[in-house]
Amino acid sequence: MFLKTNIFKAITFKNGVQLPFTYWILVILRFALTLWPQSGYIHPDEYFQNVEVIAGDVFDIEISRTWEFDPKFPIRNIFVPKLVLSPPLNLIRILNPFMKSHFQVDLKTPYFLLVIPRLFICALSLINDYCLYKLCVLYGQNFRNRLKIFASSYVVLVYGTRSFSNNFEMIFFSLLLYLVGDCMLKSDKIIYHKQFLDERYKQALTPAERVRINKLQSHIPQHSLNYVFVIASIVVVGTFNRPTFIGFAFVPIFFWLHRGLGTQVVGFVDFHIRIFILKICAIPMLLLLIIIDSGYYGYITMADIESLEISWNNWIVTPLNFLRYNADPSNLTKHGLHPRWLHIAVNVPLLFNVLGFIALYTVLVNCYRFICGMYSKMPRRQSIRGLMLLSVIIPLGLLSLFPHQEARFIIPLLVPLVYLYANMLHANDEDTQNVKKMKKFFLSIWYTLNIIFTVFFGFIHQGGIYPFVNNLFYEIKGNYGTHVHVITTHSYSIPTYLLQLESTTRLWIDKTTNKRYKVAPSTFLHKFGSMPMEELFTVVDDSLTIAEMRLHKHNRKYRLYLVSPCSLHNKVMNVSVKYHYMEIKNEYTYYPHFCTEALPDFPNANDHNCYSNGLRTNESQLISLKLSQRISCYLSKFCLRAYSIRSKGV
């Protein structure tokens, strides 16, 4: 009885623990920063790879559908974006009439359209916290320090609340690590007790004792295929979300397959059975996602199914298209080629700062030990530490093989990095005074850099786009029928769904005549990247000419905006002088706005542009600026300006 009780106590996992108060403060901060809202704009993909497309489907509005969702050659799966973003967007659609009629609150405004989906994603990000917590509890690690480090990372506070597919990838990776870690621990315990009982059975002296041991053996739970269907489904969904997930999933799957291999209990037959069952369990989700994508992109219809006229051409596998596209070097060139060391040398320190440096140092140490044959000092092949360490090394190495490397591609590595090294930032009682000081120094660096990057990426980087869109939304709404032309340069694209423009492709029905019609576009968004200012004003001139023609022929009022970083103000004004019939006015200025496409020059001591109009009485007068004035002038150029343009005399 004693033996039986202790066996099942060892296999049962019950942990009643209390999370630290600091961690809850950081979780509240995560939601508070989401509600603020964060005006920072990290990368166009945070809108155009997910929420822009789903908003168009939910609200039936005008959107900018990128080439990745082109039905002719789609490379993006639609299931995960719909799974994550359809609930909050449909909530807005359903509640909006009620909120407008009872509380005079319009939910279809840029603020709510930005914040409500982010709140939903922010809530989903807690899955990462939960998986990290469970892994720490299962393996008896200090979860308090790790959760505080994880929750204070700007990757969680900023990236973790945005609609990046990389963010969803991190959630799938966390779930996979937790499930595999749980399976490894249970398998280790069960294998240990099974071997123990087998040994006791061989040593049993009486038939009665053998019967008792045999009964205990029959009650030991199965472990070989634990979570197999869930793990297979996560791998398939994660791969359809981002095919790079294969690199992240490789190590956890490898460890799941090798649990107990080499013991008397688990042999190569079990290994091959696991592989076979894992493949079988992946088929239902694989077929489901292929059907969903094929239906969404119009490759298969209900008419095809009813007539049973289905061929291979009716199916589309978006991850294969993704791989085919990225296998062509010319396609990668369009998106920018990077040196293959960028992830390791730049992106790891940028995202993970102190943890990244510790990880790189640890990898070098383990490589040295491997070369020197010091295998006993390296993590065991089937240990949780080995799982986490290889879950950092292998994905990072595989992603470094590709010449297109962006920092967000490796954000899923945060979970294993925190598990491995977060505790090294907190002093222990056994540490010497020097070690405690060093850890305290590292911890202060961690918090300082994460505060800086939270502010920078959350509010400063391309931070003028959202407030401009917010103003533009109310201007369009308040001047219905007025044609609005927006020309942006040296800035990211405007998320079209935030403007809630009427669809120009949808067929409307006139209730009085029952005739069908389409709405003509009245808002025109033009993005010209880093086009030279002289060429850009040619485009501005063409747009102004068209707007003036419509004004005089059809009495169609218009507003024309040129949106550019403040650092280009002198270029804008100098080129605009050549167009004497053009009236240009600085309509809006938004601070802060940092964009690498047009960094301002640091002013010299004689820069007249740094003086306000009230102080600049004579521009030919010799001036000498103090360093503080030059710095202030330089910082003032990190803004976004919206110029209104029209013909003189109008």
XYZ file of C-alpha atoms in Angstrom:
650
model
C 0.000 0.000 0.000
C 2.842 2.354 0.870
C 4.529 1.594 -2.432
C 1.339 2.147 -4.423
C 0.541 5.451 -2.701
C 3.995 6.893 -3.250
C 4.094 5.862 -6.891
C 0.918 7.746 -7.695
C 1.881 10.731 -5.575
C 4.978 11.004 -7.720
C 2.937 10.863 -10.924
C 0.288 13.349 -9.756
C 1.052 17.087 -10.090
C -0.729 19.414 -7.693
C 0.842 22.738 -6.811
C -0.879 25.493 -4.912
C 1.393 28.526 -5.128
C 1.047 32.286 -5.023
C 2.350 34.537 -7.778
C 4.454 37.571 -6.767
C 2.740 40.946 -6.432
C 5.316 42.570 -8.733
C 4.329 40.191 -11.498
C 0.663 41.201 -11.237
C 1.692 44.854 -11.437
C 3.547 44.084 -14.658
C 0.511 42.245 -16.068
C -1.690 45.243 -15.252
C 0.923 47.454 -16.933
C 0.724 45.251 -20.051
C -3.019 45.857 -20.313
C -2.712 49.541 -19.354
C -0.154 50.192 -22.105
C -2.491 48.487 -24.557
C -5.380 50.736 -23.521
C -3.257 53.900 -23.632
C -2.959 53.194 -26.671
C 0.534 52.538 -27.968
C 0.906 54.830 -30.971
C 4.207 53.266 -32.023
C 4.227 51.449 -35.342
C 6.832 48.653 -35.387
C 6.368 47.254 -38.889
C 3.611 47.339 -41.555
C 3.135 43.575 -41.144
C 1.506 44.124 -37.757
C -1.489 45.492 -39.677
C -1.332 44.225 -43.234
C -0.591 40.547 -42.541
C -3.559 40.073 -40.234
C -5.965 42.665 -38.878
C -6.310 44.693 -42.103
C -7.508 41.647 -44.063
C -9.809 40.286 -41.344
C -11.354 43.738 -40.775
C -12.192 43.889 -44.478
C -13.977 40.540 -44.218
C -15.847 41.411 -41.018
C -16.918 44.990 -41.815
C -16.999 44.695 -45.625
C -14.973 47.897 -45.969
C -12.240 49.195 -48.242
C -8.859 47.780 -47.233
C -5.386 47.342 -48.627
C -5.031 43.626 -49.367
C -1.338 42.865 -49.760
C 0.191 40.526 -52.337
C 0.501 37.797 -49.693
C -3.280 37.324 -49.828
C -3.526 37.413 -53.620
C -5.796 34.483 -54.631
C -3.569 33.826 -57.650
C -0.670 32.799 -55.401
C -1.557 33.115 -51.682
C 1.219 32.466 -49.198
C -0.663 33.291 -45.981
C -3.008 30.985 -44.119
C -6.299 32.611 -43.126
C -7.276 30.291 -40.251
C -5.051 31.712 -37.491
C -5.778 35.406 -38.266
C -9.507 34.657 -38.306
C -9.264 32.580 -35.139
C -7.503 35.378 -33.251
C -8.973 38.553 -34.757
C -12.503 37.661 -35.831
C -13.845 37.510 -32.220
C -12.805 41.072 -31.201
C -13.735 42.589 -34.577
C -17.110 40.834 -34.622
C -17.638 42.025 -31.061
C -17.199 45.597 -32.330
C -19.577 44.953 -35.231
C -22.289 43.438 -33.015
C -22.046 45.859 -30.085
C -21.626 49.066 -32.088
C -25.353 49.710 -32.831
C -26.208 49.133 -29.168
C -23.375 51.362 -27.902
C -24.288 54.163 -30.319
C -27.984 54.131 -29.468
C -27.686 53.785 -25.692
C -24.355 55.404 -24.803
C -23.551 57.539 -27.882
C -20.231 55.709 -28.176
C -19.071 54.750 -31.649
C -16.891 51.638 -31.528
C -15.952 51.954 -35.203
C -13.344 54.609 -34.527
C -9.551 54.270 -34.816
C -9.115 54.017 -31.043
C -11.451 51.063 -30.511
C -10.485 49.397 -33.793
C -6.865 49.539 -32.645
C -7.292 48.751 -28.957
C -9.972 46.033 -28.800
C -8.097 43.539 -31.035
C -4.899 44.339 -29.140
C -6.619 43.698 -25.808
C -7.703 40.296 -27.065
C -4.146 39.511 -28.200
C -2.824 40.852 -24.889
C -5.063 38.375 -23.062
C -3.805 35.568 -25.305
C -0.223 36.538 -24.473
C -0.868 35.315 -20.923
C -0.684 31.802 -22.383
C 3.072 32.366 -22.611
C 3.172 33.338 -18.936
C 1.130 30.296 -17.961
C 3.334 27.870 -19.903
C 6.485 29.354 -18.388
C 4.965 29.179 -14.907
C 3.872 25.547 -15.329
C 7.301 24.508 -16.600
C 8.960 26.131 -13.587
C 6.571 24.451 -11.156
C 6.909 21.048 -12.811
C 10.693 21.130 -12.626
C 10.990 22.845 -9.243
C 12.466 26.072 -10.607
C 12.038 29.585 -9.221
C 8.999 30.803 -11.162
C 8.776 34.129 -9.307
C 11.993 35.572 -10.702
C 11.338 34.164 -14.158
C 7.808 35.529 -14.400
C 8.951 39.000 -13.342
C 11.722 39.007 -15.935
C 9.392 37.701 -18.631
C 6.591 40.174 -17.875
C 9.009 43.127 -17.800
C 10.427 42.408 -21.263
C 9.476 44.952 -23.914
C 9.020 42.010 -26.275
C 6.001 41.062 -24.145
C 4.819 44.614 -23.415
C 5.004 45.781 -27.044
C 5.378 42.921 -29.523
C 3.198 40.665 -27.381
C 0.151 42.912 -27.804
C 0.419 43.398 -31.584
C -1.138 41.322 -34.360
C 2.158 39.932 -35.647
C 2.104 36.359 -36.894
C 5.400 36.053 -34.970
C 3.472 36.818 -31.794
C 1.086 33.942 -32.493
C 4.134 31.799 -33.274
C 5.488 32.511 -29.791
C 2.214 31.322 -28.245
C 2.316 28.055 -30.206
C 5.989 27.588 -29.287
C 5.265 28.152 -25.581
C 2.446 25.610 -25.644
C 4.662 23.088 -27.393
C 7.497 23.549 -24.888
C 5.111 23.145 -21.960
C 3.402 20.030 -23.338
C 6.710 18.377 -24.239
C 8.242 19.336 -20.893
C 5.226 17.862 -19.101
C 5.461 14.669 -21.174
C 9.187 14.337 -20.464
C 8.708 14.628 -16.711
C 5.802 12.198 -16.587
C 7.644 9.715 -18.779
C 10.750 9.940 -16.587
C 8.722 9.262 -13.447
C 6.680 6.451 -14.969
C 9.739 4.799 -16.530
C 11.591 5.035 -13.221
C 8.752 3.405 -11.293
C 8.170 0.802 -13.975
C 11.833 -0.189 -13.868
C 11.657 -0.213 -10.080
C 8.630 -2.532 -10.097
C 10.201 -4.772 -12.721
C 13.238 -5.144 -10.491
C 11.051 -5.839 -7.442
C 9.099 -8.396 -9.448
C 12.300 -10.257 -10.310
C 13.366 -10.203 -6.660
C 9.957 -11.302 -5.332
C 10.189 -14.524 -3.321
C 6.518 -15.494 -3.143
C 3.683 -15.702 -5.705
C 1.537 -13.418 -3.547
C 4.153 -10.669 -3.646
C 4.451 -11.046 -7.423
C 0.670 -10.718 -7.788
C 0.681 -7.487 -5.740
C 3.520 -6.049 -7.810
C 1.806 -7.137 -11.026
C -1.349 -5.277 -9.983
C 0.707 -2.161 -9.338
C 2.308 -2.514 -12.766
C -1.112 -2.741 -14.410
C -2.147 0.550 -12.792
C 0.829 2.528 -14.062
C -0.561 4.921 -16.694
C 0.522 4.935 -20.327
C 2.888 7.733 -21.262
C 4.312 7.071 -24.706
C 1.637 8.950 -26.668
C 0.747 11.680 -24.175
C -0.738 14.796 -25.844
C 0.057 13.330 -29.279
C -3.039 14.753 -31.000
C -2.667 18.182 -29.385
C 1.052 18.359 -30.194
C 0.474 17.282 -33.807
C -2.293 19.873 -34.203
C -0.147 22.666 -32.730
C 2.704 21.827 -35.111
C 0.360 21.919 -38.125
C -1.398 25.151 -37.111
C 1.911 26.798 -36.197
C 3.408 25.814 -39.549
C 0.427 27.187 -41.476
C 0.646 30.393 -39.434
C 4.367 30.737 -40.243
C 6.310 27.961 -42.011
C 9.354 29.048 -39.981
C 7.602 27.348 -37.055
C 9.101 24.089 -38.341
C 12.455 25.373 -37.074
C 11.014 26.180 -33.643
C 9.070 22.901 -33.378
C 11.968 20.662 -34.438
C 13.673 20.431 -31.029
C 10.517 19.914 -28.899
C 9.304 17.200 -31.287
C 12.754 15.580 -31.239
C 12.694 15.469 -27.429
C 9.096 14.203 -27.370
C 10.006 11.338 -29.700
C 13.146 10.417 -27.727
C 11.576 10.277 -24.247
C 12.988 7.290 -22.396
C 14.816 5.974 -25.441
C 17.726 3.814 -24.341
C 16.039 2.502 -21.197
C 14.719 -1.022 -20.752
C 11.153 0.281 -21.025
C 11.311 2.294 -24.258
C 12.884 0.932 -27.433
C 13.089 1.795 -31.122
C 9.702 0.189 -31.734
C 8.129 2.792 -29.427
C 10.102 5.516 -31.217
C 8.750 4.511 -34.637
C 5.219 4.098 -33.271
C 5.388 7.658 -31.928
C 6.483 8.974 -35.320
C 3.715 7.082 -37.096
C 0.945 8.121 -34.671
C 2.177 11.736 -34.688
C 1.858 11.818 -38.478
C -1.591 10.227 -38.379
C -2.793 12.728 -35.747
C -1.543 15.632 -37.873
C -3.705 14.660 -40.859
C -7.129 15.943 -39.607
C -5.818 19.451 -38.848
C -3.770 19.462 -42.051
C -6.815 18.637 -44.184
C -8.971 21.144 -42.300
C -6.551 24.022 -42.911
C -6.113 23.103 -46.579
C -9.901 23.076 -47.017
C -10.273 26.427 -45.204
C -7.587 28.114 -47.317
C -8.886 26.564 -50.548
C -12.396 27.802 -49.794
C -11.316 31.267 -48.683
C -9.188 31.920 -51.764
C -11.864 30.576 -54.114
C -10.142 27.393 -55.253
C -13.059 25.243 -54.148
C -16.750 26.158 -53.906
C -19.919 24.460 -52.722
C -20.850 23.957 -56.371
C -17.620 21.988 -56.887
C -18.375 19.830 -53.864
C -22.004 19.193 -54.863
C -21.026 18.259 -58.414
C -18.040 16.216 -57.175
C -15.913 17.913 -59.818
C -12.836 18.231 -57.652
C -9.251 17.949 -58.849
C -5.801 18.741 -57.507
C -6.214 22.270 -58.855
C -8.993 22.860 -56.312
C -6.578 22.695 -53.398
C -4.085 25.249 -52.165
C -1.371 24.652 -49.543
C -0.220 28.100 -48.419
C 2.953 26.985 -46.554
C 4.221 25.363 -49.758
C 3.582 28.607 -51.645
C 5.429 30.458 -48.880
C 8.453 28.185 -49.238
C 8.371 28.378 -53.040
C 8.279 32.171 -52.896
C 11.117 32.501 -50.388
C 13.248 29.913 -52.180
C 13.675 32.416 -55.014
C 16.564 34.787 -54.130
C 15.111 37.508 -56.359
C 11.980 37.602 -54.186
C 14.017 37.997 -51.008
C 15.911 40.849 -52.642
C 12.647 42.811 -52.893
C 12.278 42.710 -49.105
C 15.902 43.441 -48.302
C 18.923 41.207 -47.888
C 20.781 41.099 -44.589
C 24.067 39.542 -43.500
C 23.561 36.084 -42.028
C 25.108 37.148 -38.722
C 22.466 39.842 -38.118
C 20.261 37.712 -35.842
C 23.149 36.674 -33.613
C 25.107 39.932 -33.537
C 22.266 42.478 -33.551
C 18.763 41.061 -33.127
C 19.467 38.819 -30.110
C 21.021 41.677 -28.051
C 18.340 44.093 -29.295
C 15.425 41.903 -28.213
C 16.804 40.130 -25.151
C 19.713 42.400 -24.042
C 21.302 40.809 -20.937
C 19.647 37.423 -21.468
C 20.867 37.428 -25.052
C 24.485 38.065 -24.047
C 24.332 35.353 -21.369
C 22.872 32.935 -23.916
C 25.578 33.659 -26.485
C 28.260 33.215 -23.824
C 26.708 29.914 -22.683
C 26.541 28.607 -26.238
C 30.244 29.390 -26.746
C 31.118 27.650 -23.468
C 29.142 24.539 -24.432
C 30.744 24.500 -27.872
C 34.156 24.584 -26.190
C 33.149 21.736 -23.857
C 31.901 19.701 -26.803
C 35.128 20.189 -28.749
C 37.192 19.279 -25.688
C 35.077 16.191 -24.995
C 33.774 17.518 -21.657
C 30.365 15.939 -22.224
C 29.590 15.477 -18.523
C 29.486 19.258 -18.068
C 26.946 19.718 -20.855
C 23.136 19.470 -20.428
C 21.786 15.925 -20.701
C 20.174 15.020 -24.017
C 16.797 14.246 -22.425
C 16.782 16.962 -19.757
C 14.585 20.065 -19.612
C 17.711 22.217 -19.732
C 18.836 20.431 -22.886
C 15.387 20.989 -24.395
C 15.467 24.710 -23.647
C 19.062 25.258 -24.724
C 18.604 23.493 -28.063
C 15.262 25.301 -28.510
C 17.329 28.482 -28.615
C 20.307 27.250 -30.643
C 18.566 25.289 -33.421
C 15.856 27.851 -34.409
C 18.370 30.693 -34.224
C 20.818 28.754 -36.378
C 18.197 27.777 -38.954
C 16.766 31.300 -39.241
C 20.301 32.677 -39.597
C 20.687 30.676 -42.807
C 18.157 32.922 -44.554
C 19.419 36.279 -45.888
C 16.264 38.160 -44.824
C 16.459 38.677 -41.048
C 14.146 40.888 -38.999
C 14.234 41.066 -35.216
C 10.610 39.961 -34.795
C 11.390 36.619 -36.457
C 13.099 35.390 -33.278
C 10.784 36.734 -30.538
C 9.573 33.174 -29.678
C 13.043 32.519 -28.223
C 12.158 34.695 -25.222
C 10.402 31.833 -23.396
C 13.326 29.363 -23.326
C 15.798 32.197 -22.684
C 13.869 33.356 -19.620
C 13.590 29.794 -18.331
C 17.328 29.228 -18.736
C 18.857 32.504 -17.590
C 16.350 34.778 -15.819
C 17.326 33.407 -12.423
C 20.914 34.483 -13.084
C 19.790 38.120 -12.803
C 18.711 37.649 -9.168
C 21.132 37.191 -6.290
C 21.038 34.048 -4.133
C 22.094 33.591 -0.524
C 25.004 31.425 -1.662
C 26.424 34.151 -3.926
C 29.466 36.161 -2.905
C 29.230 39.940 -2.557
C 30.916 40.492 -5.918
C 28.522 38.114 -7.649
C 25.548 39.802 -5.983
C 26.750 43.219 -7.175
C 27.250 41.888 -10.693
C 23.751 40.359 -10.772
C 22.250 43.561 -9.414
C 24.041 45.483 -12.160
C 22.740 43.096 -14.844
C 19.218 43.376 -13.438
C 19.344 47.177 -13.537
C 20.518 47.010 -17.170
C 17.633 44.651 -17.969
C 14.977 46.959 -16.532
C 16.544 50.147 -17.907
C 16.846 48.884 -21.478
C 13.365 47.388 -21.452
C 11.867 50.674 -20.252
C 13.716 52.533 -23.018
C 12.649 50.094 -25.744
C 9.060 49.968 -24.471
C 8.823 53.737 -24.826
C 10.674 53.765 -28.148
C 8.856 50.962 -29.979
C 5.584 51.472 -28.138
C 5.216 55.222 -28.641
C 8.040 56.841 -30.646
C 8.887 54.643 -33.637
C 6.648 55.867 -36.508
C 4.501 57.291 -33.702
C 2.854 60.031 -35.771
C 0.924 57.690 -38.079
C -1.821 56.693 -35.631
C -2.707 60.245 -34.439
C -2.762 61.417 -38.068
C -5.097 58.550 -39.021
C -7.281 59.425 -36.042
C -7.603 63.049 -37.223
C -8.112 61.936 -40.815
C -10.927 59.583 -39.782
C -12.931 62.374 -38.142
C -12.239 64.737 -41.034
C -13.562 62.208 -43.571
C -16.547 61.485 -41.364
C -17.324 65.190 -40.859
C -16.988 66.099 -44.552
C -18.877 63.321 -46.303
C -18.542 63.514 -50.073
C -15.338 65.540 -50.001
C -12.522 63.871 -51.901
C -9.500 63.341 -49.671
C -6.074 62.707 -51.196
C -3.259 61.621 -48.865
C 0.304 61.300 -50.140
C 2.787 59.821 -47.676
C 6.551 59.703 -48.029
C 9.390 58.281 -45.933
C 6.869 56.670 -43.551
C 4.994 53.407 -43.144
C 1.696 52.746 -44.901
C -1.544 53.971 -43.353
C -3.698 51.098 -42.000
C -6.761 51.573 -44.203
C -9.186 49.655 -41.981
C -8.896 52.318 -39.268
C -10.609 54.811 -41.617
C -13.672 52.551 -42.129
C -14.048 53.546 -45.790
C -17.004 52.228 -47.755
C -16.145 49.310 -50.013
C -15.769 50.245 -53.674
C -16.061 46.612 -54.805
C -19.268 45.676 -52.998
C -22.563 45.782 -54.904
C -25.148 47.967 -53.159
C -28.892 47.923 -53.861
C -30.999 51.074 -54.153
C -34.106 50.382 -52.051
C -36.323 52.624 -54.184
C -35.281 51.417 -57.652
C -33.790 48.008 -56.727
C -30.856 48.834 -58.989
C -27.394 47.670 -58.093
C -24.509 50.080 -57.918
C -20.971 50.504 -56.611
C -19.696 53.370 -54.495
C -17.068 55.515 -56.192
C -13.922 56.048 -54.110
C -13.675 59.358 -52.282
C -10.499 58.784 -50.266
C -7.237 58.149 -52.064
C -4.148 56.944 -50.191
C -0.814 57.092 -52.015
C 2.453 55.783 -50.553
C 5.697 56.644 -52.306
C 8.361 55.303 -49.957
C 11.602 57.241 -50.162
C 10.948 58.924 -53.506
C 13.108 62.022 -54.165
C 11.273 65.234 -53.317
C 11.351 66.589 -56.890
C 9.668 63.444 -58.229
C 7.228 63.408 -55.333
C 6.022 66.930 -56.102
C 5.342 65.849 -59.674
C 2.888 63.333 -58.195
C 1.484 66.014 -55.885
C 1.015 68.321 -58.861
C -0.817 65.601 -60.819
C -3.125 64.868 -57.865
C -3.816 68.577 -57.408
C -4.640 68.968 -61.110
C -7.123 66.067 -61.001
C -8.727 67.415 -57.821
C -9.070 70.904 -59.342
C -10.668 69.497 -62.497
C -13.273 67.631 -60.437
C -13.891 70.745 -58.372
C -14.634 72.917 -61.420
C -16.499 70.284 -63.465
C -18.499 68.463 -60.779
C -18.233 70.874 -57.838
C -16.473 68.082 -55.928
C -14.661 69.595 -52.957
C -11.299 68.145 -52.051
C -8.538 68.087 -49.500
C -4.997 67.153 -50.414
C -2.421 66.235 -47.776
C 1.274 65.597 -48.070
C 2.531 63.673 -45.031
C 6.267 63.535 -44.362
C 8.736 63.538 -41.448
C 9.662 66.954 -40.060
C 13.280 66.340 -41.024
C 12.234 66.871 -44.662
C 10.525 70.210 -43.986
C 13.209 72.321 -45.687
C 13.168 70.077 -48.766
C 9.380 70.272 -48.940
C 9.366 74.059 -48.740
C 12.281 74.511 -51.152
C 10.719 72.323 -53.848
C 7.220 73.733 -53.345
C 8.518 77.225 -54.219
C 8.927 76.036 -57.816
C 5.160 75.518 -58.022
C 4.036 79.147 -57.706
C 0.343 78.257 -58.115
C 0.463 75.829 -55.203
C -0.434 76.904 -51.672
C 1.116 74.685 -49.014
C 0.291 74.961 -45.339
C 1.484 73.026 -42.305
C -1.856 71.648 -41.076
C -0.869 69.150 -38.367
C 2.306 68.250 -36.490
C 2.593 65.057 -34.460
C 5.263 64.356 -31.840
C 7.076 62.052 -31.444
C 7.753 60.341 -34.759
C 10.996 58.471 -35.368
C 11.676 56.998 -38.786
C 14.975 55.658 -40.032
C 13.978 56.524 -43.610
C 14.576 60.243 -42.978
C 16.806 60.834 -39.978
C 17.454 64.554 -39.359
C 20.940 66.020 -39.549
C 22.417 67.284 -36.303
C 22.413 71.105 -36.525
C 25.645 73.051 -36.405
C 26.241 76.066 -34.196
C 25.180 78.489 -36.960
C 21.952 76.767 -38.026
C 19.316 79.526 -38.456
C 16.531 76.950 -38.713
C 16.892 76.233 -35.005
C 15.669 79.697 -34.060
C 11.993 80.368 -33.710
C 10.450 83.023 -35.925
C 10.255 85.378 -32.988
C 14.007 85.251 -32.403
C 15.138 85.149 -36.021
C 15.185 88.813 -36.954
C 17.917 88.621 -39.542
C 18.912 85.281 -41.078
C 22.172 86.720 -42.332
C 23.071 87.621 -38.773
C 25.797 85.436 -37.275
C 24.478 83.230 -34.479
C 26.078 80.702 -32.180
C 23.933 77.978 -30.677
C 24.720 76.299 -27.402
C 24.986 72.519 -27.371
C 21.747 72.226 -25.398
C 19.960 74.367 -28.014
C 21.317 72.220 -30.822
C 20.184 69.033 -29.064
C 16.744 70.536 -28.450
C 16.515 71.591 -32.087
C 17.582 68.130 -33.229
C 14.979 66.374 -31.073
C 12.254 68.726 -32.307
C 12.727 67.326 -35.812
C 11.497 63.882 -34.744
C 7.907 64.562 -35.700
C 5.454 64.019 -38.537
C 3.956 66.888 -40.543
C 0.789 66.867 -42.590
C 0.736 69.687 -45.165
C -2.529 70.742 -46.767
C -2.096 71.670 -50.433
C -4.450 73.530 -52.762
C -4.336 75.987 -55.634
C -3.821 79.606 -54.680
C -6.920 81.688 -54.642
C -9.203 78.737 -53.809
